[in-house]
XYZ file of C-alpha atoms in Angstrom:
182
model
C 102.071 149.220 111.028
C 99.451 146.936 109.545
C 100.607 144.247 107.162
C 99.561 141.004 105.549
C 101.987 138.115 105.372
C 102.967 135.951 102.430
C 101.113 132.761 101.617
C 104.062 130.490 102.458
C 104.865 129.201 105.942
C 107.405 131.340 107.792
C 107.677 132.864 111.245
C 107.998 136.566 111.928
C 111.459 137.447 113.240
C 111.658 138.237 116.951
C 112.797 141.533 118.390
C 113.514 144.891 116.874
C 115.153 144.818 113.447
C 116.430 147.633 111.272
C 114.909 148.426 107.908
C 117.020 148.680 104.767
C 115.794 149.886 101.384
C 116.455 147.339 98.639
C 118.953 148.278 95.953
C 117.632 148.066 93.334
C 114.453 149.333 94.969
C 112.157 147.029 92.982
C 113.993 144.012 94.457
C 113.817 142.205 91.112
C 117.485 141.254 90.874
C 120.271 140.333 93.298
C 120.601 143.050 95.931
C 123.545 145.370 95.460
C 123.426 146.246 99.166
C 123.567 142.659 100.469
C 125.887 143.581 103.314
C 123.411 146.160 104.668
C 120.470 143.810 104.024
C 121.983 140.938 105.990
C 119.967 140.426 109.174
C 117.648 143.334 108.342
C 114.121 143.743 107.052
C 114.405 144.728 103.397
C 111.886 147.256 102.078
C 111.049 147.010 98.396
C 108.300 148.407 96.208
C 105.500 146.566 94.505
C 105.909 145.985 90.776
C 108.548 144.955 88.290
C 108.499 141.231 89.085
C 106.671 138.609 91.108
C 106.505 138.903 94.900
C 108.332 135.591 95.250
C 111.274 136.959 93.245
C 111.649 139.892 95.660
C 111.711 137.526 98.632
C 114.156 135.093 96.998
C 116.634 137.898 96.182
C 116.324 139.414 99.656
C 116.730 136.018 101.329
C 119.867 135.374 99.241
C 121.271 138.639 100.653
C 120.657 137.396 104.194
C 117.552 139.442 104.983
C 115.425 138.481 107.984
C 112.186 139.530 106.224
C 110.885 141.519 103.251
C 108.355 144.349 103.317
C 106.724 145.069 99.975
C 105.294 148.589 99.867
C 102.188 148.836 97.755
C 102.620 151.701 95.294
C 99.183 151.531 93.694
C 96.981 152.651 96.564
C 95.003 149.401 96.395
C 93.939 147.533 99.512
C 96.825 145.428 100.735
C 96.771 141.718 100.008
C 98.662 138.619 100.968
C 101.647 138.126 98.698
C 102.396 134.826 97.023
C 105.255 132.884 95.515
C 105.427 130.049 93.035
C 105.293 126.531 94.502
C 108.977 126.051 93.710
C 109.933 129.354 95.351
C 107.741 128.700 98.393
C 109.591 125.441 99.090
C 112.867 127.359 99.417
C 111.680 130.510 101.151
C 112.448 130.596 104.860
C 111.827 134.284 105.640
C 108.510 136.102 105.854
C 107.266 138.485 103.209
C 104.830 141.231 104.133
C 102.783 143.787 102.247
C 102.078 147.231 103.659
C 99.808 149.987 102.382
C 100.998 152.795 100.135
C 100.729 155.273 103.023
C 102.874 153.107 105.307
C 105.320 152.354 102.494
C 105.656 156.058 101.665
C 106.352 156.818 105.330
C 108.962 154.070 105.737
C 110.678 154.861 102.440
C 110.614 158.586 103.177
C 112.339 158.056 106.527
C 114.954 155.787 104.964
C 115.537 158.238 102.087
C 115.928 161.067 104.628
C 118.746 159.122 106.296
C 116.943 158.031 109.448
C 117.759 154.734 111.113
C 114.431 152.920 111.193
C 113.766 149.800 113.247
C 110.545 147.880 113.769
C 109.252 144.956 115.762
C 106.812 142.779 113.853
C 103.850 141.346 115.758
C 101.143 139.027 114.513
C 97.804 140.630 113.775
C 95.026 138.032 113.845
C 92.075 138.886 111.621
C 93.911 141.548 109.614
C 93.454 139.746 106.290
C 89.677 139.711 106.718
C 89.581 143.446 107.476
C 91.545 144.358 104.338
C 89.689 141.809 102.219
C 86.384 143.457 103.093
C 87.749 146.831 101.965
C 89.187 145.379 98.757
C 85.925 143.693 97.781
C 83.511 146.476 98.717
C 81.096 147.218 95.901
C 80.876 150.967 95.631
C 77.652 152.498 94.284
C 77.756 154.830 91.293
C 76.042 157.695 93.088
C 78.194 159.751 95.439
C 75.343 160.161 97.962
C 74.917 156.379 98.172
C 78.684 156.018 98.515
C 78.570 158.277 101.574
C 76.443 155.672 103.357
C 78.877 152.855 102.486
C 81.792 155.057 103.539
C 80.264 155.854 106.936
C 79.606 152.167 107.605
C 83.160 151.154 106.697
C 84.581 154.111 108.608
C 82.757 152.994 111.763
C 83.951 149.373 111.363
C 87.570 150.461 110.814
C 87.726 153.295 113.362
C 90.520 151.537 115.261
C 92.901 151.559 112.287
C 94.452 154.775 111.052
C 95.906 152.905 108.075
C 92.565 151.501 106.909
C 90.874 154.875 107.462
C 93.557 156.614 105.387
C 93.145 154.027 102.623
C 89.368 154.365 102.777
C 89.512 158.159 102.395
C 91.992 157.890 99.497
C 89.821 155.274 97.780
C 86.763 157.471 98.120
C 88.588 160.455 96.600
C 89.833 158.251 93.765
C 86.372 156.909 92.985
C 84.475 160.173 93.502
C 86.767 163.078 92.604
C 85.779 166.605 93.518
C 84.857 168.297 96.770
C 82.463 166.728 99.253
C 79.101 168.436 99.540
C 79.517 168.904 103.300
C 82.653 168.951 105.429
C 81.772 165.724 107.240
C 79.997 163.975 104.361
C 82.875 161.579 103.879
Protein backbone atom coordinates (compact mmCIF):
# COMPACT_ATOMS: atom_id res chain seq x y z
CA UNK A 1 0.00 0.00 0.00
CA UNK A 2 1.60 3.23 -1.13
CA UNK A 3 0.79 6.37 0.80
CA UNK A 4 1.95 9.89 1.44
CA UNK A 5 2.04 11.25 4.97
CA UNK A 6 0.67 14.49 6.35
CA UNK A 7 2.78 17.62 6.48
CA UNK A 8 2.94 17.71 10.30
CA UNK A 9 5.50 15.83 12.39
CA UNK A 10 4.27 12.46 13.61
CA UNK A 11 5.63 8.93 13.70
CA UNK A 12 4.00 5.96 12.02
CA UNK A 13 2.56 3.54 14.58
CA UNK A 14 4.52 0.32 15.07
CA UNK A 15 3.16 -3.15 14.44
CA UNK A 16 0.02 -4.42 12.82
CA UNK A 17 -3.10 -2.36 13.46
CA UNK A 18 -6.69 -2.96 12.46
CA UNK A 19 -8.54 -0.66 10.09
CA UNK A 20 -11.89 0.87 10.99
CA UNK A 21 -14.12 2.83 8.63
CA UNK A 22 -14.98 6.27 10.01
CA UNK A 23 -18.59 6.92 10.93
CA UNK A 24 -19.52 9.28 9.45
CA UNK A 25 -17.39 8.14 6.53
CA UNK A 26 -16.29 11.66 5.56
CA UNK A 27 -14.72 12.06 9.03
CA UNK A 28 -15.92 15.67 9.20
CA UNK A 29 -17.55 15.48 12.63
CA UNK A 30 -16.95 13.61 15.88
CA UNK A 31 -16.78 9.88 15.18
CA UNK A 32 -19.87 7.94 16.14
CA UNK A 33 -17.79 4.75 16.33
CA UNK A 34 -15.13 6.10 18.72
CA UNK A 35 -14.96 2.85 20.66
CA UNK A 36 -14.07 0.87 17.51
CA UNK A 37 -11.70 3.63 16.33
CA UNK A 38 -9.71 3.68 19.56
CA UNK A 39 -6.25 2.26 18.89
CA UNK A 40 -7.07 1.60 15.23
CA UNK A 41 -6.26 3.19 11.90
CA UNK A 42 -9.36 5.09 10.82
CA UNK A 43 -10.20 5.07 7.11
CA UNK A 44 -12.08 8.09 5.81
CA UNK A 45 -12.79 9.48 2.37
CA UNK A 46 -11.47 12.63 0.80
CA UNK A 47 -13.88 15.57 0.67
CA UNK A 48 -16.41 17.31 2.85
CA UNK A 49 -13.92 19.16 5.06
CA UNK A 50 -10.24 19.89 5.48
CA UNK A 51 -7.77 17.03 5.97
CA UNK A 52 -6.80 18.44 9.37
CA UNK A 53 -10.42 18.21 10.54
CA UNK A 54 -10.53 14.49 9.71
CA UNK A 55 -7.35 13.87 11.70
CA UNK A 56 -8.49 15.96 14.68
CA UNK A 57 -11.81 14.08 14.93
CA UNK A 58 -10.12 10.70 14.56
CA UNK A 59 -7.46 11.59 17.13
CA UNK A 60 -10.19 12.66 19.57
CA UNK A 61 -11.70 9.17 19.16
CA UNK A 62 -8.36 7.60 20.10
CA UNK A 63 -7.24 6.54 16.63
CA UNK A 64 -3.60 5.58 16.09
CA UNK A 65 -3.59 7.02 12.54
CA UNK A 66 -5.90 8.20 9.76
CA UNK A 67 -5.97 7.00 6.16
CA UNK A 68 -7.70 9.36 3.76
CA UNK A 69 -8.84 7.54 0.62
CA UNK A 70 -8.71 9.71 -2.45
CA UNK A 71 -12.07 9.51 -4.22
CA UNK A 72 -11.21 11.68 -7.22
CA UNK A 73 -8.70 9.48 -9.01
CA UNK A 74 -6.07 12.23 -8.82
CA UNK A 75 -2.45 11.49 -7.98
CA UNK A 76 -2.09 11.21 -4.23
CA UNK A 77 -0.62 14.14 -2.35
CA UNK A 78 0.62 14.95 1.10
CA UNK A 79 -2.24 16.10 3.30
CA UNK A 80 -2.04 19.24 5.40
CA UNK A 81 -3.57 20.81 8.47
CA UNK A 82 -3.84 24.37 9.68
CA UNK A 83 -0.97 25.63 11.84
CA UNK A 84 -3.22 25.53 14.90
CA UNK A 85 -4.35 21.97 14.16
CA UNK A 86 -0.81 20.80 13.40
CA UNK A 87 0.36 21.91 16.86
CA UNK A 88 -2.17 19.57 18.48
CA UNK A 89 -2.02 16.61 16.12
CA UNK A 90 0.00 13.70 17.46
CA UNK A 91 -1.06 10.92 15.06
CA UNK A 92 -0.09 10.47 11.43
CA UNK A 93 -2.42 11.15 8.55
CA UNK A 94 -1.93 9.36 5.25
CA UNK A 95 -3.42 9.61 1.78
CA UNK A 96 -3.88 6.56 -0.41
CA UNK A 97 -4.95 6.29 -4.04
CA UNK A 98 -8.54 5.77 -5.13
CA UNK A 99 -7.76 2.17 -6.13
CA UNK A 100 -6.26 1.37 -2.72
CA UNK A 101 -9.05 3.22 -0.92
CA UNK A 102 -11.71 1.33 -2.90
CA UNK A 103 -10.03 -1.97 -2.00
CA UNK A 104 -9.73 -1.17 1.71
CA UNK A 105 -13.26 0.22 1.96
CA UNK A 106 -14.66 -2.70 -0.02
CA UNK A 107 -13.08 -5.21 2.36
CA UNK A 108 -14.34 -3.32 5.40
CA UNK A 109 -17.84 -3.00 3.90
CA UNK A 110 -17.83 -6.75 3.15
CA UNK A 111 -17.21 -7.43 6.85
CA UNK A 112 -13.58 -8.51 6.67
CA UNK A 113 -11.20 -7.78 9.52
CA UNK A 114 -8.42 -5.79 7.88
CA UNK A 115 -5.08 -5.06 9.52
CA UNK A 116 -2.01 -3.34 8.12
CA UNK A 117 1.53 -2.54 9.13
CA UNK A 118 2.69 0.88 8.00
CA UNK A 119 6.29 1.23 6.82
CA UNK A 120 8.11 4.34 5.69
CA UNK A 121 8.57 4.72 1.96
CA UNK A 122 11.45 7.08 1.20
CA UNK A 123 11.11 8.90 -2.11
CA UNK A 124 7.40 8.13 -2.55
CA UNK A 125 6.37 11.80 -2.60
CA UNK A 126 8.69 12.51 -5.52
CA UNK A 127 7.31 9.58 -7.53
CA UNK A 128 3.69 10.72 -7.11
CA UNK A 129 4.60 14.38 -7.62
CA UNK A 130 6.09 13.56 -11.01
CA UNK A 131 2.86 11.83 -12.04
CA UNK A 132 0.70 14.68 -10.74
CA UNK A 133 2.67 17.33 -12.62
CA UNK A 134 3.14 15.50 -15.92
CA UNK A 135 2.17 17.68 -18.85
CA UNK A 136 0.17 15.51 -21.18
CA UNK A 137 0.20 16.34 -24.91
CA UNK A 138 -3.06 16.94 -26.75
CA UNK A 139 -2.44 14.26 -29.36
CA UNK A 140 -3.09 10.68 -28.29
CA UNK A 141 -0.09 9.37 -30.28
CA UNK A 142 2.24 11.77 -28.46
CA UNK A 143 0.64 10.76 -25.17
CA UNK A 144 1.57 7.14 -25.89
CA UNK A 145 5.25 8.11 -25.77
CA UNK A 146 4.83 9.91 -22.42
CA UNK A 147 2.83 6.96 -21.09
CA UNK A 148 5.49 4.42 -22.06
CA UNK A 149 8.21 6.50 -20.38
CA UNK A 150 6.22 6.86 -17.15
CA UNK A 151 5.20 3.21 -17.27
CA UNK A 152 8.86 2.16 -17.45
CA UNK A 153 9.84 4.47 -14.55
CA UNK A 154 6.97 3.20 -12.37
CA UNK A 155 7.12 -0.50 -13.30
CA UNK A 156 7.80 -1.46 -9.68
CA UNK A 157 4.53 0.02 -8.40
CA UNK A 158 1.21 -1.59 -9.22
CA UNK A 159 -0.58 1.37 -7.62
CA UNK A 160 1.16 3.99 -9.76
CA UNK A 161 0.68 1.87 -12.89
CA UNK A 162 -3.04 1.52 -12.14
CA UNK A 163 -3.32 5.27 -11.60
CA UNK A 164 -1.38 5.95 -14.79
CA UNK A 165 -3.68 3.73 -16.87
CA UNK A 166 -6.80 5.32 -15.34
CA UNK A 167 -5.42 8.82 -15.97
CA UNK A 168 -4.70 7.96 -19.58
CA UNK A 169 -8.24 6.64 -20.11
CA UNK A 170 -9.65 9.76 -18.46
CA UNK A 171 -7.62 12.11 -20.65
CA UNK A 172 -7.96 10.13 -23.89
CA UNK A 173 -11.29 8.29 -23.87
CA UNK A 174 -11.98 5.62 -26.44
CA UNK A 175 -10.20 2.44 -27.45
CA UNK A 176 -6.45 2.31 -27.98
CA UNK A 177 -5.34 1.89 -31.57
CA UNK A 178 -3.30 -1.21 -30.72
CA UNK A 179 -3.58 -3.60 -27.78
CA UNK A 180 -0.23 -2.57 -26.31
CA UNK A 181 -0.29 1.09 -27.35
CA UNK A 182 -0.91 2.22 -23.80
